[in-house]
mmJSON file of the N, C-alpha and C atoms, coordinates in Angstrom:
{"data_MODEL":{"atom_site":{
"group_PDB":["ATOM","ATOM","ATOM","ATOM","ATOM","ATOM","ATOM","ATOM","ATOM","ATOM","ATOM","ATOM","ATOM","ATOM","ATOM","ATOM","ATOM","ATOM","ATOM","ATOM","ATOM","ATOM","ATOM","ATOM","ATOM","ATOM","ATOM","ATOM","ATOM","ATOM","ATOM","ATOM","ATOM","ATOM","ATOM","ATOM","ATOM","ATOM","ATOM","ATOM","ATOM","ATOM","ATOM","ATOM","ATOM","ATOM","ATOM","ATOM","ATOM","ATOM","ATOM","ATOM","ATOM","ATOM","ATOM","ATOM","ATOM","ATOM","ATOM","ATOM","ATOM","ATOM","ATOM","ATOM","ATOM","ATOM","ATOM","ATOM","ATOM","ATOM","ATOM","ATOM","ATOM","ATOM","ATOM","ATOM","ATOM","ATOM","ATOM","ATOM","ATOM","ATOM","ATOM","ATOM","ATOM","ATOM","ATOM","ATOM","ATOM","ATOM","ATOM","ATOM","ATOM","ATOM","ATOM","ATOM","ATOM","ATOM","ATOM","ATOM","ATOM","ATOM","ATOM","ATOM","ATOM","ATOM","ATOM","ATOM","ATOM","ATOM","ATOM","ATOM","ATOM","ATOM","ATOM","ATOM","ATOM","ATOM","ATOM","ATOM","ATOM","ATOM","ATOM","ATOM","ATOM","ATOM","ATOM","ATOM","ATOM","ATOM","ATOM","ATOM","ATOM","ATOM","ATOM","ATOM","ATOM","ATOM","ATOM","ATOM","ATOM","ATOM","ATOM","ATOM","ATOM","ATOM","ATOM","ATOM","ATOM","ATOM","ATOM","ATOM","ATOM","ATOM","ATOM","ATOM","ATOM","ATOM","ATOM","ATOM","ATOM","ATOM","ATOM","ATOM","ATOM","ATOM","ATOM","ATOM","ATOM","ATOM","ATOM","ATOM","ATOM","ATOM","ATOM","ATOM","ATOM","ATOM","ATOM","ATOM","ATOM","ATOM","ATOM","ATOM","ATOM","ATOM","ATOM","ATOM","ATOM","ATOM","ATOM","ATOM","ATOM","ATOM","ATOM","ATOM","ATOM","ATOM","ATOM","ATOM","ATOM","ATOM","ATOM","ATOM","ATOM","ATOM","ATOM","ATOM","ATOM","ATOM","ATOM","ATOM","ATOM","ATOM","ATOM","ATOM","ATOM","ATOM","ATOM","ATOM","ATOM","ATOM"],
"id":[1,2,3,4,5,6,7,8,9,10,11,12,13,14,15,16,17,18,19,20,21,22,23,24,25,26,27,28,29,30,31,32,33,34,35,36,37,38,39,40,41,42,43,44,45,46,47,48,49,50,51,52,53,54,55,56,57,58,59,60,61,62,63,64,65,66,67,68,69,70,71,72,73,74,75,76,77,78,79,80,81,82,83,84,85,86,87,88,89,90,91,92,93,94,95,96,97,98,99,100,101,102,103,104,105,106,107,108,109,110,111,112,113,114,115,116,117,118,119,120,121,122,123,124,125,126,127,128,129,130,131,132,133,134,135,136,137,138,139,140,141,142,143,144,145,146,147,148,149,150,151,152,153,154,155,156,157,158,159,160,161,162,163,164,165,166,167,168,169,170,171,172,173,174,175,176,177,178,179,180,181,182,183,184,185,186,187,188,189,190,191,192,193,194,195,196,197,198,199,200,201,202,203,204,205,206,207,208,209,210,211,212,213,214,215,216,217,218,219,220,221,222],
"type_symbol":["N","C","C","N","C","C","N","C","C","N","C","C","N","C","C","N","C","C","N","C","C","N","C","C","N","C","C","N","C","C","N","C","C","N","C","C","N","C","C","N","C","C","N","C","C","N","C","C","N","C","C","N","C","C","N","C","C","N","C","C","N","C","C","N","C","C","N","C","C","N","C","C","N","C","C","N","C","C","N","C","C","N","C","C","N","C","C","N","C","C","N","C","C","N","C","C","N","C","C","N","C","C","N","C","C","N","C","C","N","C","C","N","C","C","N","C","C","N","C","C","N","C","C","N","C","C","N","C","C","N","C","C","N","C","C","N","C","C","N","C","C","N","C","C","N","C","C","N","C","C","N","C","C","N","C","C","N","C","C","N","C","C","N","C","C","N","C","C","N","C","C","N","C","C","N","C","C","N","C","C","N","C","C","N","C","C","N","C","C","N","C","C","N","C","C","N","C","C","N","C","C","N","C","C","N","C","C","N","C","C","N","C","C","N","C","C","N","C","C","N","C","C"],
"label_atom_id":["N","CA","C","N","CA","C","N","CA","C","N","CA","C","N","CA","C","N","CA","C","N","CA","C","N","CA","C","N","CA","C","N","CA","C","N","CA","C","N","CA","C","N","CA","C","N","CA","C","N","CA","C","N","CA","C","N","CA","C","N","CA","C","N","CA","C","N","CA","C","N","CA","C","N","CA","C","N","CA","C","N","CA","C","N","CA","C","N","CA","C","N","CA","C","N","CA","C","N","CA","C","N","CA","C","N","CA","C","N","CA","C","N","CA","C","N","CA","C","N","CA","C","N","CA","C","N","CA","C","N","CA","C","N","CA","C","N","CA","C","N","CA","C","N","CA","C","N","CA","C","N","CA","C","N","CA","C","N","CA","C","N","CA","C","N","CA","C","N","CA","C","N","CA","C","N","CA","C","N","CA","C","N","CA","C","N","CA","C","N","CA","C","N","CA","C","N","CA","C","N","CA","C","N","CA","C","N","CA","C","N","CA","C","N","CA","C","N","CA","C","N","CA","C","N","CA","C","N","CA","C","N","CA","C","N","CA","C","N","CA","C","N","CA","C","N","CA","C","N","CA","C","N","CA","C","N","CA","C"],
"label_alt_id":[null,null,null,null,null,null,null,null,null,null,null,null,null,null,null,null,null,null,null,null,null,null,null,null,null,null,null,null,null,null,null,null,null,null,null,null,null,null,null,null,null,null,null,null,null,null,null,null,null,null,null,null,null,null,null,null,null,null,null,null,null,null,null,null,null,null,null,null,null,null,null,null,null,null,null,null,null,null,null,null,null,null,null,null,null,null,null,null,null,null,null,null,null,null,null,null,null,null,null,null,null,null,null,null,null,null,null,null,null,null,null,null,null,null,null,null,null,null,null,null,null,null,null,null,null,null,null,null,null,null,null,null,null,null,null,null,null,null,null,null,null,null,null,null,null,null,null,null,null,null,null,null,null,null,null,null,null,null,null,null,null,null,null,null,null,null,null,null,null,null,null,null,null,null,null,null,null,null,null,null,null,null,null,null,null,null,null,null,null,null,null,null,null,null,null,null,null,null,null,null,null,null,null,null,null,null,null,null,null,null,null,null,null,null,null,null,null,null,null,null,null,null],
"label_comp_id":["MET","MET","MET","ILE","ILE","ILE","GLN","GLN","GLN","ILE","ILE","ILE","SER","SER","SER","TYR","TYR","TYR","GLN","GLN","GLN","GLU","GLU","GLU","PHE","PHE","PHE","PHE","PHE","PHE","GLU","GLU","GLU","SER","SER","SER","TYR","TYR","TYR","LYS","LYS","LYS","ASP","ASP","ASP","SER","SER","SER","LEU","LEU","LEU","GLY","GLY","GLY","VAL","VAL","VAL","ALA","ALA","ALA","GLY","GLY","GLY","ALA","ALA","ALA","ASP","ASP","ASP","GLU","GLU","GLU","LEU","LEU","LEU","LEU","LEU","LEU","LYS","LYS","LYS","LYS","LYS","LYS","ALA","ALA","ALA","ILE","ILE","ILE","SER","SER","SER","GLN","GLN","GLN","ALA","ALA","ALA","ASN","ASN","ASN","LEU","LEU","LEU","PHE","PHE","PHE","LYS","LYS","LYS","LYS","LYS","LYS","GLU","GLU","GLU","TYR","TYR","TYR","TYR","TYR","TYR","SER","SER","SER","LYS","LYS","LYS","GLU","GLU","GLU","GLU","GLU","GLU","ALA","ALA","ALA","LEU","LEU","LEU","LYS","LYS","LYS","ILE","ILE","ILE","CYS","CYS","CYS","ASP","ASP","ASP","VAL","VAL","VAL","LEU","LEU","LEU","ARG","ARG","ARG","GLN","GLN","GLN","TYR","TYR","TYR","GLY","GLY","GLY","GLY","GLY","GLY","PHE","PHE","PHE","VAL","VAL","VAL","CYS","CYS","CYS","ILE","ILE","ILE","ILE","ILE","ILE","ALA","ALA","ALA","GLY","GLY","GLY","ILE","ILE","ILE","LEU","LEU","LEU","ALA","ALA","ALA","SER","SER","SER","ARG","ARG","ARG","PHE","PHE","PHE","ILE","ILE","ILE","ILE","ILE","ILE","ARG","ARG","ARG"],
"label_asym_id":["A","A","A","A","A","A","A","A","A","A","A","A","A","A","A","A","A","A","A","A","A","A","A","A","A","A","A","A","A","A","A","A","A","A","A","A","A","A","A","A","A","A","A","A","A","A","A","A","A","A","A","A","A","A","A","A","A","A","A","A","A","A","A","A","A","A","A","A","A","A","A","A","A","A","A","A","A","A","A","A","A","A","A","A","A","A","A","A","A","A","A","A","A","A","A","A","A","A","A","A","A","A","A","A","A","A","A","A","A","A","A","A","A","A","A","A","A","A","A","A","A","A","A","A","A","A","A","A","A","A","A","A","A","A","A","A","A","A","A","A","A","A","A","A","A","A","A","A","A","A","A","A","A","A","A","A","A","A","A","A","A","A","A","A","A","A","A","A","A","A","A","A","A","A","A","A","A","A","A","A","A","A","A","A","A","A","A","A","A","A","A","A","A","A","A","A","A","A","A","A","A","A","A","A","A","A","A","A","A","A","A","A","A","A","A","A","A","A","A","A","A","A"],
"label_entity_id":["1","1","1","1","1","1","1","1","1","1","1","1","1","1","1","1","1","1","1","1","1","1","1","1","1","1","1","1","1","1","1","1","1","1","1","1","1","1","1","1","1","1","1","1","1","1","1","1","1","1","1","1","1","1","1","1","1","1","1","1","1","1","1","1","1","1","1","1","1","1","1","1","1","1","1","1","1","1","1","1","1","1","1","1","1","1","1","1","1","1","1","1","1","1","1","1","1","1","1","1","1","1","1","1","1","1","1","1","1","1","1","1","1","1","1","1","1","1","1","1","1","1","1","1","1","1","1","1","1","1","1","1","1","1","1","1","1","1","1","1","1","1","1","1","1","1","1","1","1","1","1","1","1","1","1","1","1","1","1","1","1","1","1","1","1","1","1","1","1","1","1","1","1","1","1","1","1","1","1","1","1","1","1","1","1","1","1","1","1","1","1","1","1","1","1","1","1","1","1","1","1","1","1","1","1","1","1","1","1","1","1","1","1","1","1","1","1","1","1","1","1","1"],
"label_seq_id":[1,1,1,2,2,2,3,3,3,4,4,4,5,5,5,6,6,6,7,7,7,8,8,8,9,9,9,10,10,10,11,11,11,12,12,12,13,13,13,14,14,14,15,15,15,16,16,16,17,17,17,18,18,18,19,19,19,20,20,20,21,21,21,22,22,22,23,23,23,24,24,24,25,25,25,26,26,26,27,27,27,28,28,28,29,29,29,30,30,30,31,31,31,32,32,32,33,33,33,34,34,34,35,35,35,36,36,36,37,37,37,38,38,38,39,39,39,40,40,40,41,41,41,42,42,42,43,43,43,44,44,44,45,45,45,46,46,46,47,47,47,48,48,48,49,49,49,50,50,50,51,51,51,52,52,52,53,53,53,54,54,54,55,55,55,56,56,56,57,57,57,58,58,58,59,59,59,60,60,60,61,61,61,62,62,62,63,63,63,64,64,64,65,65,65,66,66,66,67,67,67,68,68,68,69,69,69,70,70,70,71,71,71,72,72,72,73,73,73,74,74,74],
"pdbx_PDB_ins_code":[null,null,null,null,null,null,null,null,null,null,null,null,null,null,null,null,null,null,null,null,null,null,null,null,null,null,null,null,null,null,null,null,null,null,null,null,null,null,null,null,null,null,null,null,null,null,null,null,null,null,null,null,null,null,null,null,null,null,null,null,null,null,null,null,null,null,null,null,null,null,null,null,null,null,null,null,null,null,null,null,null,null,null,null,null,null,null,null,null,null,null,null,null,null,null,null,null,null,null,null,null,null,null,null,null,null,null,null,null,null,null,null,null,null,null,null,null,null,null,null,null,null,null,null,null,null,null,null,null,null,null,null,null,null,null,null,null,null,null,null,null,null,null,null,null,null,null,null,null,null,null,null,null,null,null,null,null,null,null,null,null,null,null,null,null,null,null,null,null,null,null,null,null,null,null,null,null,null,null,null,null,null,null,null,null,null,null,null,null,null,null,null,null,null,null,null,null,null,null,null,null,null,null,null,null,null,null,null,null,null,null,null,null,null,null,null,null,null,null,null,null,null],
"Cartn_x":[-9.569,-8.416,-8.677,-8.444,-8.661,-7.481,-7.8,-6.769,-7.008,-5.926,-5.988,-5.224,-5.83,-5.213,-4.205,-3.226,-2.285,-3.067,-4.092,-4.909,-5.522,-5.892,-6.471,-5.454,-4.214,-3.151,-2.957,-2.835,-2.564,-3.63,-4.885,-5.991,-5.976,-5.487,-5.459,-4.433,-3.411,-2.336,-2.269,-2.907,-2.709,-3.257,-4.334,-4.876,-3.929,-3.229,-2.307,-0.935,-0.464,0.903,0.995,-0.13,-0.117,0.163,-0.036,0.132,1.57,2.53,3.939,4.396,3.98,4.376,3.832,2.577,1.968,2.644,2.913,3.569,4.966,5.708,7.063,7.031,6.127,5.989,5.708,4.777,4.394,5.491,6.193,7.323,8.355,8.663,9.655,9.176,7.933,7.391,7.306,6.889,6.775,8.15,9.141,10.509,11.017,10.754,11.193,10.483,9.313,8.577,9.039,10.084,10.633,9.607,8.833,7.833,8.095,7.352,7.43,6.107,6.181,4.948,4.155,2.888,1.991,0.576,-0.328,-1.699,-2.447,-2.229,-2.938,-1.971,-2.303,-1.516,-2.419,-1.829,-2.576,-2.773,-3.645,-3.888,-2.588,-1.811,-0.552,0.442,0.535,1.439,0.999,-0.289,-0.815,-0.532,-0.654,-0.367,1.119,1.981,3.423,3.704,3.043,3.208,2.728,1.605,1.088,2.074,2.7,3.687,4.845,5.308,6.385,5.904,4.723,4.186,3.991,3.662,3.477,4.769,5.897,7.194,7.525,6.816,7.081,6.559,5.624,5.09,4.11,3.583,2.671,1.423,0.912,-0.339,-0.174,1.041,1.286,1.01,1.463,1.24,-0.245,-0.931,-2.359,-3.156,-2.885,-3.589,-3.26,-2.004,-1.606,-2.356,-2.549,-3.299,-4.75,-5.344,-6.732,-6.834,-5.898,-5.895,-5.734,-4.787,-4.554,-5.815,-6.508,-7.752,-8.787,-8.902,-9.837,-9.463,-8.171,-7.713,-7.924,-7.708,-7.85,-9.287,-10.254,-11.649,-12.251,-11.52,-12.035,-12.009],
"Cartn_y":[7.713,7.05,6.82,5.626,5.257,5.744,6.354,6.804,6.176,5.703,5.099,6.014,6.348,7.309,6.648,7.442,7.025,6.682,7.468,7.288,5.885,5.346,3.996,2.957,3.094,2.208,2.411,3.67,4.028,3.48,3.685,3.215,1.697,0.995,-0.469,-1.016,-0.224,-0.691,0.016,1.169,1.961,1.301,0.549,-0.09,-1.157,-1.839,-2.89,-2.356,-1.365,-0.878,0.47,1.117,2.47,3.469,4.727,5.778,5.825,5.871,5.964,4.702,3.537,2.282,2.131,2.498,2.409,3.372,4.582,5.574,5.106,4.544,4.06,2.885,1.946,0.806,1.276,2.192,2.66,3.476,4.305,5.061,4.105,3.06,2.071,1.324,0.87,0.12,0.993,2.231,3.151,3.396,3.586,3.787,2.548,1.359,0.115,-0.122,0.469,0.362,1.436,2.174,3.26,4.346,4.666,5.724,6.736,7.813,8.839,8.901,9.318,9.481,10.632,10.362,11.388,11.064,11.966,11.802,10.683,10.554,9.557,8.811,7.542,6.683,6.113,5.875,5.185,3.734,3.045,1.633,0.837,1.098,0.379,0.656,1.92,2.269,1.607,1.623,1.013,-0.49,-1.134,-2.57,-2.844,-1.942,-2.079,-2.004,-1.082,-0.956,-2.238,-2.767,-4.025,-5.165,-5.226,-6.278,-6.214,-5.007,-4.845,-5.276,-4.839,-5.181,-6.689,-7.373,-8.833,-9.547,-8.96,-9.571,-9.53,-8.727,-8.588,-9.781,-10.525,-11.69,-11.327,-12.338,-12.157,-11.374,-10.649,-9.916,-8.776,-8.242,-7.183,-7.734,-8.939,-9.611,-9.872,-10.325,-10.631,-9.375,-8.292,-7.038,-6.532,-6.647,-6.216,-7.008,-8.295,-9.115,-8.688,-8.357,-7.88,-6.55,-5.64,-4.34,-4.522,-5.365,-5.592,-6.124,-7.039,-7.575,-6.472,-5.589,-4.459,-3.555,-3.281,-2.368,-2.972,-4.267,-4.931,-4.866,-5.024,-5.046,-3.656,-2.629,-1.258,-0.888],
"Cartn_z":[-15.301,-14.709,-13.216,-12.785,-11.391,-10.551,-9.416,-8.489,-7.125,-6.526,-5.206,-4.254,-3.146,-2.233,-1.292,-0.912,0.126,1.392,1.656,2.857,2.916,1.767,1.74,2.211,1.754,2.242,3.749,4.133,5.523,6.471,6.121,6.967,7.122,6.125,6.163,7.155,7.464,8.341,9.696,9.837,11.061,12.322,12.237,13.44,13.986,13.109,13.532,13.913,13.169,13.359,14.061,14.241,14.78,13.669,13.979,12.977,12.468,13.383,12.984,12.257,12.745,12.119,10.711,10.518,9.189,8.227,8.696,7.843,7.451,8.399,8.118,7.139,7.352,6.447,5.026,4.889,3.558,2.899,3.662,3.097,2.513,3.274,2.841,1.59,1.607,0.467,-0.783,-0.619,-1.754,-2.36,-1.513,-1.988,-2.726,-2.177,-2.818,-4.144,-4.313,-5.581,-6.57,-6.187,-7.013,-7.292,-6.265,-6.357,-5.253,-5.287,-4.259,-3.518,-2.25,-1.484,-2.085,-2.375,-2.898,-2.457,-2.722,-2.249,-2.975,-4.283,-5.091,-6.003,-6.245,-7.129,-8.211,-9.374,-10.427,-9.989,-10.671,-10.365,-10.478,-11.526,-11.742,-10.616,-10.203,-9.106,-7.809,-7.537,-6.313,-6.292,-7.427,-7.494,-7.292,-7.743,-7.488,-5.99,-5.312,-3.86,-3.178,-3.619,-3.06,-3.269,-4.44,-4.711,-3.717,-3.427,-2.446,-1.062,-0.673,0.648,0.807,-0.261,-0.2,0.169,-0.169,0.13,1.621,2.388,3.82,4.618,4.044,4.731,5.837,6.494,7.614,7.27,8.266,8.054,7.054,6.921,5.931,4.536,4.288,3.004,2.775,3.794,3.665,3.327,4.045,3.774,2.376,1.967,0.622,-0.446,-0.217,-1.163,-1.269,-0.136,-0.133,-0.868,-0.578,-1.263,-2.77,-3.172,-4.6,-5.275,-4.614,-5.18,-5.376,-4.393,-4.516,-5.684,-5.811,-6.863,-8.253,-8.374,-9.675,-10.176,-9.274,-9.729,-9.928,-9.582,-9.792,-11.241],
"occupancy":[1.0,1.0,1.0,1.0,1.0,1.0,1.0,1.0,1.0,1.0,1.0,1.0,1.0,1.0,1.0,1.0,1.0,1.0,1.0,1.0,1.0,1.0,1.0,1.0,1.0,1.0,1.0,1.0,1.0,1.0,1.0,1.0,1.0,1.0,1.0,1.0,1.0,1.0,1.0,1.0,1.0,1.0,1.0,1.0,1.0,1.0,1.0,1.0,1.0,1.0,1.0,1.0,1.0,1.0,1.0,1.0,1.0,1.0,1.0,1.0,1.0,1.0,1.0,1.0,1.0,1.0,1.0,1.0,1.0,1.0,1.0,1.0,1.0,1.0,1.0,1.0,1.0,1.0,1.0,1.0,1.0,1.0,1.0,1.0,1.0,1.0,1.0,1.0,1.0,1.0,1.0,1.0,1.0,1.0,1.0,1.0,1.0,1.0,1.0,1.0,1.0,1.0,1.0,1.0,1.0,1.0,1.0,1.0,1.0,1.0,1.0,1.0,1.0,1.0,1.0,1.0,1.0,1.0,1.0,1.0,1.0,1.0,1.0,1.0,1.0,1.0,1.0,1.0,1.0,1.0,1.0,1.0,1.0,1.0,1.0,1.0,1.0,1.0,1.0,1.0,1.0,1.0,1.0,1.0,1.0,1.0,1.0,1.0,1.0,1.0,1.0,1.0,1.0,1.0,1.0,1.0,1.0,1.0,1.0,1.0,1.0,1.0,1.0,1.0,1.0,1.0,1.0,1.0,1.0,1.0,1.0,1.0,1.0,1.0,1.0,1.0,1.0,1.0,1.0,1.0,1.0,1.0,1.0,1.0,1.0,1.0,1.0,1.0,1.0,1.0,1.0,1.0,1.0,1.0,1.0,1.0,1.0,1.0,1.0,1.0,1.0,1.0,1.0,1.0,1.0,1.0,1.0,1.0,1.0,1.0,1.0,1.0,1.0,1.0,1.0,1.0,1.0,1.0,1.0,1.0,1.0,1.0],
"B_iso_or_equiv":[0.0,0.0,0.0,0.0,0.0,0.0,0.0,0.0,0.0,0.0,0.0,0.0,0.0,0.0,0.0,0.0,0.0,0.0,0.0,0.0,0.0,0.0,0.0,0.0,0.0,0.0,0.0,0.0,0.0,0.0,0.0,0.0,0.0,0.0,0.0,0.0,0.0,0.0,0.0,0.0,0.0,0.0,0.0,0.0,0.0,0.0,0.0,0.0,0.0,0.0,0.0,0.0,0.0,0.0,0.0,0.0,0.0,0.0,0.0,0.0,0.0,0.0,0.0,0.0,0.0,0.0,0.0,0.0,0.0,0.0,0.0,0.0,0.0,0.0,0.0,0.0,0.0,0.0,0.0,0.0,0.0,0.0,0.0,0.0,0.0,0.0,0.0,0.0,0.0,0.0,0.0,0.0,0.0,0.0,0.0,0.0,0.0,0.0,0.0,0.0,0.0,0.0,0.0,0.0,0.0,0.0,0.0,0.0,0.0,0.0,0.0,0.0,0.0,0.0,0.0,0.0,0.0,0.0,0.0,0.0,0.0,0.0,0.0,0.0,0.0,0.0,0.0,0.0,0.0,0.0,0.0,0.0,0.0,0.0,0.0,0.0,0.0,0.0,0.0,0.0,0.0,0.0,0.0,0.0,0.0,0.0,0.0,0.0,0.0,0.0,0.0,0.0,0.0,0.0,0.0,0.0,0.0,0.0,0.0,0.0,0.0,0.0,0.0,0.0,0.0,0.0,0.0,0.0,0.0,0.0,0.0,0.0,0.0,0.0,0.0,0.0,0.0,0.0,0.0,0.0,0.0,0.0,0.0,0.0,0.0,0.0,0.0,0.0,0.0,0.0,0.0,0.0,0.0,0.0,0.0,0.0,0.0,0.0,0.0,0.0,0.0,0.0,0.0,0.0,0.0,0.0,0.0,0.0,0.0,0.0,0.0,0.0,0.0,0.0,0.0,0.0,0.0,0.0,0.0,0.0,0.0,0.0],
"pdbx_formal_charge":[null,null,null,null,null,null,null,null,null,null,null,null,null,null,null,null,null,null,null,null,null,null,null,null,null,null,null,null,null,null,null,null,null,null,null,null,null,null,null,null,null,null,null,null,null,null,null,null,null,null,null,null,null,null,null,null,null,null,null,null,null,null,null,null,null,null,null,null,null,null,null,null,null,null,null,null,null,null,null,null,null,null,null,null,null,null,null,null,null,null,null,null,null,null,null,null,null,null,null,null,null,null,null,null,null,null,null,null,null,null,null,null,null,null,null,null,null,null,null,null,null,null,null,null,null,null,null,null,null,null,null,null,null,null,null,null,null,null,null,null,null,null,null,null,null,null,null,null,null,null,null,null,null,null,null,null,null,null,null,null,null,null,null,null,null,null,null,null,null,null,null,null,null,null,null,null,null,null,null,null,null,null,null,null,null,null,null,null,null,null,null,null,null,null,null,null,null,null,null,null,null,null,null,null,null,null,null,null,null,null,null,null,null,null,null,null,null,null,null,null,null,null],
"auth_seq_id":[1,1,1,2,2,2,3,3,3,4,4,4,5,5,5,6,6,6,7,7,7,8,8,8,9,9,9,10,10,10,11,11,11,12,12,12,13,13,13,14,14,14,15,15,15,16,16,16,17,17,17,18,18,18,19,19,19,20,20,20,21,21,21,22,22,22,23,23,23,24,24,24,25,25,25,26,26,26,27,27,27,28,28,28,29,29,29,30,30,30,31,31,31,32,32,32,33,33,33,34,34,34,35,35,35,36,36,36,37,37,37,38,38,38,39,39,39,40,40,40,41,41,41,42,42,42,43,43,43,44,44,44,45,45,45,46,46,46,47,47,47,48,48,48,49,49,49,50,50,50,51,51,51,52,52,52,53,53,53,54,54,54,55,55,55,56,56,56,57,57,57,58,58,58,59,59,59,60,60,60,61,61,61,62,62,62,63,63,63,64,64,64,65,65,65,66,66,66,67,67,67,68,68,68,69,69,69,70,70,70,71,71,71,72,72,72,73,73,73,74,74,74],
"auth_comp_id":["MET","MET","MET","ILE","ILE","ILE","GLN","GLN","GLN","ILE","ILE","ILE","SER","SER","SER","TYR","TYR","TYR","GLN","GLN","GLN","GLU","GLU","GLU","PHE","PHE","PHE","PHE","PHE","PHE","GLU","GLU","GLU","SER","SER","SER","TYR","TYR","TYR","LYS","LYS","LYS","ASP","ASP","ASP","SER","SER","SER","LEU","LEU","LEU","GLY","GLY","GLY","VAL","VAL","VAL","ALA","ALA","ALA","GLY","GLY","GLY","ALA","ALA","ALA","ASP","ASP","ASP","GLU","GLU","GLU","LEU","LEU","LEU","LEU","LEU","LEU","LYS","LYS","LYS","LYS","LYS","LYS","ALA","ALA","ALA","ILE","ILE","ILE","SER","SER","SER","GLN","GLN","GLN","ALA","ALA","ALA","ASN","ASN","ASN","LEU","LEU","LEU","PHE","PHE","PHE","LYS","LYS","LYS","LYS","LYS","LYS","GLU","GLU","GLU","TYR","TYR","TYR","TYR","TYR","TYR","SER","SER","SER","LYS","LYS","LYS","GLU","GLU","GLU","GLU","GLU","GLU","ALA","ALA","ALA","LEU","LEU","LEU","LYS","LYS","LYS","ILE","ILE","ILE","CYS","CYS","CYS","ASP","ASP","ASP","VAL","VAL","VAL","LEU","LEU","LEU","ARG","ARG","ARG","GLN","GLN","GLN","TYR","TYR","TYR","GLY","GLY","GLY","GLY","GLY","GLY","PHE","PHE","PHE","VAL","VAL","VAL","CYS","CYS","CYS","ILE","ILE","ILE","ILE","ILE","ILE","ALA","ALA","ALA","GLY","GLY","GLY","ILE","ILE","ILE","LEU","LEU","LEU","ALA","ALA","ALA","SER","SER","SER","ARG","ARG","ARG","PHE","PHE","PHE","ILE","ILE","ILE","ILE","ILE","ILE","ARG","ARG","ARG"],
"auth_asym_id":["A","A","A","A","A","A","A","A","A","A","A","A","A","A","A","A","A","A","A","A","A","A","A","A","A","A","A","A","A","A","A","A","A","A","A","A","A","A","A","A","A","A","A","A","A","A","A","A","A","A","A","A","A","A","A","A","A","A","A","A","A","A","A","A","A","A","A","A","A","A","A","A","A","A","A","A","A","A","A","A","A","A","A","A","A","A","A","A","A","A","A","A","A","A","A","A","A","A","A","A","A","A","A","A","A","A","A","A","A","A","A","A","A","A","A","A","A","A","A","A","A","A","A","A","A","A","A","A","A","A","A","A","A","A","A","A","A","A","A","A","A","A","A","A","A","A","A","A","A","A","A","A","A","A","A","A","A","A","A","A","A","A","A","A","A","A","A","A","A","A","A","A","A","A","A","A","A","A","A","A","A","A","A","A","A","A","A","A","A","A","A","A","A","A","A","A","A","A","A","A","A","A","A","A","A","A","A","A","A","A","A","A","A","A","A","A","A","A","A","A","A","A"],
"auth_atom_id":["N","CA","C","N","CA","C","N","CA","C","N","CA","C","N","CA","C","N","CA","C","N","CA","C","N","CA","C","N","CA","C","N","CA","C","N","CA","C","N","CA","C","N","CA","C","N","CA","C","N","CA","C","N","CA","C","N","CA","C","N","CA","C","N","CA","C","N","CA","C","N","CA","C","N","CA","C","N","CA","C","N","CA","C","N","CA","C","N","CA","C","N","CA","C","N","CA","C","N","CA","C","N","CA","C","N","CA","C","N","CA","C","N","CA","C","N","CA","C","N","CA","C","N","CA","C","N","CA","C","N","CA","C","N","CA","C","N","CA","C","N","CA","C","N","CA","C","N","CA","C","N","CA","C","N","CA","C","N","CA","C","N","CA","C","N","CA","C","N","CA","C","N","CA","C","N","CA","C","N","CA","C","N","CA","C","N","CA","C","N","CA","C","N","CA","C","N","CA","C","N","CA","C","N","CA","C","N","CA","C","N","CA","C","N","CA","C","N","CA","C","N","CA","C","N","CA","C","N","CA","C","N","CA","C","N","CA","C","N","CA","C","N","CA","C","N","CA","C","N","CA","C","N","CA","C","N","CA","C"],
"pdbx_PDB_model_num":[1,1,1,1,1,1,1,1,1,1,1,1,1,1,1,1,1,1,1,1,1,1,1,1,1,1,1,1,1,1,1,1,1,1,1,1,1,1,1,1,1,1,1,1,1,1,1,1,1,1,1,1,1,1,1,1,1,1,1,1,1,1,1,1,1,1,1,1,1,1,1,1,1,1,1,1,1,1,1,1,1,1,1,1,1,1,1,1,1,1,1,1,1,1,1,1,1,1,1,1,1,1,1,1,1,1,1,1,1,1,1,1,1,1,1,1,1,1,1,1,1,1,1,1,1,1,1,1,1,1,1,1,1,1,1,1,1,1,1,1,1,1,1,1,1,1,1,1,1,1,1,1,1,1,1,1,1,1,1,1,1,1,1,1,1,1,1,1,1,1,1,1,1,1,1,1,1,1,1,1,1,1,1,1,1,1,1,1,1,1,1,1,1,1,1,1,1,1,1,1,1,1,1,1,1,1,1,1,1,1,1,1,1,1,1,1,1,1,1,1,1,1]
}}}
């Protein structure tokens, strides 16, 4: 079973949003995906988080699309 780490999401956003901003964005997106913050997510859960992040638009959406593409090919 493929597992995607919270850290992978976090690292993708922290340079642009800062540590606090990336953490806040991900907490919000994870909650909107009806999930809880945890260390690892299944591929399906990670794609749900990406779907929520895509709705934010702008660079958040672009990064979410790149992440989703990576997760799909794993």
